[in-house]
mmCIF file of C-alpha atoms in Angstrom:
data_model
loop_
_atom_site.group_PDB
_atom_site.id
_atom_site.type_symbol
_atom_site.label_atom_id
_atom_site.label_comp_id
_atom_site.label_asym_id
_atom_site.label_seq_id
_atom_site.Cartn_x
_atom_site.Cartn_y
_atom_site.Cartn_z
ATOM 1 C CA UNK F 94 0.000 0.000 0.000
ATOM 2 C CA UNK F 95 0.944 3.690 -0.566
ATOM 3 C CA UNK F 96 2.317 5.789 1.694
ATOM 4 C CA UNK F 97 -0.510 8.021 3.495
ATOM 5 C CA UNK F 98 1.017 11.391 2.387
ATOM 6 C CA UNK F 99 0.222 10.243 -1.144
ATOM 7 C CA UNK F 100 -3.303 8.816 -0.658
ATOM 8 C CA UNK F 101 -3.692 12.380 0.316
ATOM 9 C CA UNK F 102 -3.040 13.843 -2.233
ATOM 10 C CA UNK F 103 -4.462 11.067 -4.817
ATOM 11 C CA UNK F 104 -7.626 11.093 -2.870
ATOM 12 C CA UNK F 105 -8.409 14.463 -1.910
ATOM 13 C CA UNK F 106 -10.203 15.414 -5.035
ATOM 14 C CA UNK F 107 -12.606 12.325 -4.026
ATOM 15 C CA UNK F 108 -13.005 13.593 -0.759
ATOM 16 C CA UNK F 109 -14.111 17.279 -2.256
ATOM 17 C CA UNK F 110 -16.460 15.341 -4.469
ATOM 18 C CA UNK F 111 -18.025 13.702 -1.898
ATOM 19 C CA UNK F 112 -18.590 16.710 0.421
ATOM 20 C CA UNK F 113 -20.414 18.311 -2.638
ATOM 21 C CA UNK F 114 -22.544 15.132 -3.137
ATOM 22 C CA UNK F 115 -23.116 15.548 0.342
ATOM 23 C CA UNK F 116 -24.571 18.850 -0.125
ATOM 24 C CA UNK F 117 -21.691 20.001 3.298
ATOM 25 C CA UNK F 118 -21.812 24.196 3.042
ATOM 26 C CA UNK F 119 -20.457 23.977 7.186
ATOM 27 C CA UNK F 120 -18.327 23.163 9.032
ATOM 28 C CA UNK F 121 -16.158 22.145 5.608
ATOM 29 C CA UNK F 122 -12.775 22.011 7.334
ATOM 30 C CA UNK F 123 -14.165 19.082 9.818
ATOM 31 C CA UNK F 124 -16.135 17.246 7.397
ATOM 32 C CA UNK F 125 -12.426 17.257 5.436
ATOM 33 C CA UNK F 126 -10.848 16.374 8.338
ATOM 34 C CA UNK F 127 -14.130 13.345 8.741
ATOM 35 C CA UNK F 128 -12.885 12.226 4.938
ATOM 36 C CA UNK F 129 -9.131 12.091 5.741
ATOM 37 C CA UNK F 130 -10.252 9.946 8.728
ATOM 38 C CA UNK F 131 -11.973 7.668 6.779
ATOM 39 C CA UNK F 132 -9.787 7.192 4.044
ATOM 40 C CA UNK F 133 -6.962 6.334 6.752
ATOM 41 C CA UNK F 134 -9.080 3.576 7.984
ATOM 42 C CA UNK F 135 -9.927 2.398 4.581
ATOM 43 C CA UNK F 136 -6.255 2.246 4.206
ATOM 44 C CA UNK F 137 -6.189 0.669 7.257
ATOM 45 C CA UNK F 138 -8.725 -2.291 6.486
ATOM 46 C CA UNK F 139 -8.362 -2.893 3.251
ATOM 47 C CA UNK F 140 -8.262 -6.255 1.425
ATOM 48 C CA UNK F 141 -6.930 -6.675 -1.825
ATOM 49 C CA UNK F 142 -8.768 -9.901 -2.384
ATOM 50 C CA UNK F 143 -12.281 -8.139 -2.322
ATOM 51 C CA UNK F 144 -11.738 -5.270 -5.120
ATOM 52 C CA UNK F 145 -10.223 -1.983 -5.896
ATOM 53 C CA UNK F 146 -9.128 0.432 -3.517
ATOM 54 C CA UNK F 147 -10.604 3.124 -4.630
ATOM 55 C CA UNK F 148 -13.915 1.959 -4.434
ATOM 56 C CA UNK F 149 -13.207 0.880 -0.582
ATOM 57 C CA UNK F 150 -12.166 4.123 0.232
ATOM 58 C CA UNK F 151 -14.982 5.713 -1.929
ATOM 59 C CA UNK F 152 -17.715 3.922 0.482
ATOM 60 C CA UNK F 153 -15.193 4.392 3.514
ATOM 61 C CA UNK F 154 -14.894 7.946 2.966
ATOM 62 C CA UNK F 155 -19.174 8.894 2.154
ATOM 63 C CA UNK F 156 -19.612 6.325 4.935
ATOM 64 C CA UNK F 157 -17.631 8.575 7.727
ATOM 65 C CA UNK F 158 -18.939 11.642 6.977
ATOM 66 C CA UNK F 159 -22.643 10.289 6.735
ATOM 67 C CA UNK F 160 -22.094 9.327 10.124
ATOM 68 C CA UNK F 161 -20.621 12.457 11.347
ATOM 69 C CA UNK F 162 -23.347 14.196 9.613
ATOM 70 C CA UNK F 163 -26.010 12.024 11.542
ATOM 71 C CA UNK F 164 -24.123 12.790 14.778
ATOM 72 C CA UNK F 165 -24.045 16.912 14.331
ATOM 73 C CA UNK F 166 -28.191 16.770 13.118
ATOM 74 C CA UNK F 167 -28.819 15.270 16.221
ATOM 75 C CA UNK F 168 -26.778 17.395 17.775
ATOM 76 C CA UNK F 169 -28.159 20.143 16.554
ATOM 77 C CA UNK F 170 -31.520 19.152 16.907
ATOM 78 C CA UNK F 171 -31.299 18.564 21.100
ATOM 79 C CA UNK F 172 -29.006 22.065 21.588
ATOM 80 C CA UNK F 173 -31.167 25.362 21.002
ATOM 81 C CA UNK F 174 -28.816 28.346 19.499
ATOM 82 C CA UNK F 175 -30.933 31.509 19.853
ATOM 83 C CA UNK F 176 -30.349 34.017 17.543
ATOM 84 C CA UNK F 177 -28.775 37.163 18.777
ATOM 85 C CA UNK F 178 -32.327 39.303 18.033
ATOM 86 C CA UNK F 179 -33.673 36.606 21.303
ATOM 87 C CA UNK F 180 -30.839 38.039 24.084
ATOM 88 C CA UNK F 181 -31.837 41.601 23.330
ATOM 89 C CA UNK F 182 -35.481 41.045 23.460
ATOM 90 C CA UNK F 183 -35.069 38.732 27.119
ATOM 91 C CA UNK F 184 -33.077 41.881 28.265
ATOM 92 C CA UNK F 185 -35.838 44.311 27.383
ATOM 93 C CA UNK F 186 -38.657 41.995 29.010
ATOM 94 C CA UNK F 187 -36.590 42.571 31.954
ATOM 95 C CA UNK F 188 -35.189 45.948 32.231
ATOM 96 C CA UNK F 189 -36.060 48.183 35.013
ATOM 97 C CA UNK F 190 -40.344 49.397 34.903
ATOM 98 C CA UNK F 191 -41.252 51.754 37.439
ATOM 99 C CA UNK F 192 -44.995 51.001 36.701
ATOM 100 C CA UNK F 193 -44.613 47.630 37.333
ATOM 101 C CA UNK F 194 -43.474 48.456 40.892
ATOM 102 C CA UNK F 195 -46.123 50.834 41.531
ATOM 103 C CA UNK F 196 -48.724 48.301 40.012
ATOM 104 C CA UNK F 197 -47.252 45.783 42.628
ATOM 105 C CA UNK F 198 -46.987 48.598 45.429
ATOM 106 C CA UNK F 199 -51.126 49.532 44.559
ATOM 107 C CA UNK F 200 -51.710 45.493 45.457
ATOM 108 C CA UNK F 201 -49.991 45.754 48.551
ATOM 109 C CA UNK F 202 -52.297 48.410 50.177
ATOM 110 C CA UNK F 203 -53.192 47.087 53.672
ATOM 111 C CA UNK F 204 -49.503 44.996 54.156
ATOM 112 C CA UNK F 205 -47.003 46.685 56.245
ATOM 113 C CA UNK F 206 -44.078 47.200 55.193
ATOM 114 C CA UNK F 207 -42.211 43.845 55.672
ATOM 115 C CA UNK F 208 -44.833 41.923 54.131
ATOM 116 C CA UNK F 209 -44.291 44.578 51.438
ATOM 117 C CA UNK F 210 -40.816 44.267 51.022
ATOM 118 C CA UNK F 211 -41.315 40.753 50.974
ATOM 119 C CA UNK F 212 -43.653 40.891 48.257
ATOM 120 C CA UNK F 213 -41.316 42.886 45.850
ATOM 121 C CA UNK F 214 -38.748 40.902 46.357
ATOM 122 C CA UNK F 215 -39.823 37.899 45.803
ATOM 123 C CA UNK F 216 -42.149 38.843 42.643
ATOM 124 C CA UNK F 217 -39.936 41.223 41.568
ATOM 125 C CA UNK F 218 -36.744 40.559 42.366
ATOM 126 C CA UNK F 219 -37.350 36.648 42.399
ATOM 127 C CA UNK F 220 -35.253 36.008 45.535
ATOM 128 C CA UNK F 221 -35.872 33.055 47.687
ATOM 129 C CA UNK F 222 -36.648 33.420 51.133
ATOM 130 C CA UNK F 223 -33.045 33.018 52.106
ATOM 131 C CA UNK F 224 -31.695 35.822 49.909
ATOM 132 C CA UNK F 225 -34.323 38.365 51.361
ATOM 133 C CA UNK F 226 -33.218 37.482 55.047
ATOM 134 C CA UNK F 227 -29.711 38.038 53.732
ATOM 135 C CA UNK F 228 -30.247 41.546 52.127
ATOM 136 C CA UNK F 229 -32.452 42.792 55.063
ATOM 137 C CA UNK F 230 -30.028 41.051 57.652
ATOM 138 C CA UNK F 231 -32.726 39.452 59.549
ATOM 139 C CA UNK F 232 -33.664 35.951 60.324
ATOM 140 C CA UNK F 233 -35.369 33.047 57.688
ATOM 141 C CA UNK F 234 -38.086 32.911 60.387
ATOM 142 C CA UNK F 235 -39.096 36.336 60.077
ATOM 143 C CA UNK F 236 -39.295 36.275 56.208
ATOM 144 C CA UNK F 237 -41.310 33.423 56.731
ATOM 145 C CA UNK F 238 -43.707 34.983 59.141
ATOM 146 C CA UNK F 239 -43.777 38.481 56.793
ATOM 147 C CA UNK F 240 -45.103 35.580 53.535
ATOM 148 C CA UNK F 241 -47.444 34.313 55.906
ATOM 149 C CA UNK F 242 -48.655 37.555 57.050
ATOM 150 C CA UNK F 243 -48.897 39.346 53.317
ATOM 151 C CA UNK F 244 -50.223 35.415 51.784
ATOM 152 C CA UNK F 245 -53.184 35.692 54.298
ATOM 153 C CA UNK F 246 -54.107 39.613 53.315
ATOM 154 C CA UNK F 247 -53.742 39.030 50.235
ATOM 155 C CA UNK F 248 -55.854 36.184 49.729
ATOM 156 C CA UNK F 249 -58.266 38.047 52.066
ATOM 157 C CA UNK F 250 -58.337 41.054 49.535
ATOM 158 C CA UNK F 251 -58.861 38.194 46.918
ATOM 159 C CA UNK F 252 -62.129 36.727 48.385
ATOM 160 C CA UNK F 253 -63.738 40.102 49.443
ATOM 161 C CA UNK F 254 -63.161 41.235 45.597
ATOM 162 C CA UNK F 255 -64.947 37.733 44.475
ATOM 163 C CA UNK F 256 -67.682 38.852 46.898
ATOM 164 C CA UNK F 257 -68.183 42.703 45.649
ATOM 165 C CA UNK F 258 -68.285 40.915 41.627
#
């Protein structure tokens, strides 16, 4: 058998072929790189009792870069890219709105002011009970007892407004 250098260059005009049969437009340098592969195992395996070499390392080569094809599809298919237009329209959905804090604030009429706070930040801000006792600097316990207090007030506001409709 040649030397590998020269099925190289004997075979890389096969291997372009190939990658244009195969309709490849990315990613070209890997799917190259796929065909080299594959024509160093068909070098690798081949048996000169079975037929030509070049028709080994045609099937060889298509066959490796059919499978890598396979393999990146799926690939593709399971990972979501979004486009760059998707970051800047997340980042607008959450930029700063003052009405939304004094829509939230008009809700919280008859809290105090912890079961406020807690409100905000945890609607708002969505921080876990933990975080808020950090940022205040008081204890998990109290958070707790200012979402008890502003869970029963508001569901009280909630059943008197059923009651008025």
């Amino acid at each position: 058998m040649e030397h590998f250098d020269e099925l190289v260059v004997q075979y890389t005009p096969m291997i372009n072929k190939i990658m244009q049969t195969l309709h490849i437009y990315k990613n070209h340098e890997e799917f190259y790189q796929t065909g080299l592969i594959g024509l160093w195992e068909a070098q690798l395996n081949f048996n000169q009792e079975k037929g030509e070499f070049s028709n080994y390392a045609y099937t060889s080569i298509k066959g490796k870069m059919l499978y890598a094809m396979n393999k990146s599809n799926k690939h593709e298919e399971r990972v979501f890219h979004p486009q760059e237009e998707f970051w800047s329209i997340l980042e607008d959905a959450n930029s700063e709105n003052p009405l939304e804090l004094e829509t939230m604030r008009t809700y919280c009429e008859g809290l105090t002011e912890k079961e406020t706070k807690w409100v905000i930040a945890y609607c708002k801000d969505c921080l876990s009970i933990r975080e808020i006792a950090n940022r205040e600097n008081v204890s998990v316990s109290a958070v707790k007892q200012w979402r008890m207090g502003a869970i029963r007030k508001l569901r009280g506001q909630v059943e008197r407004q059923k009651y008025r409709n």
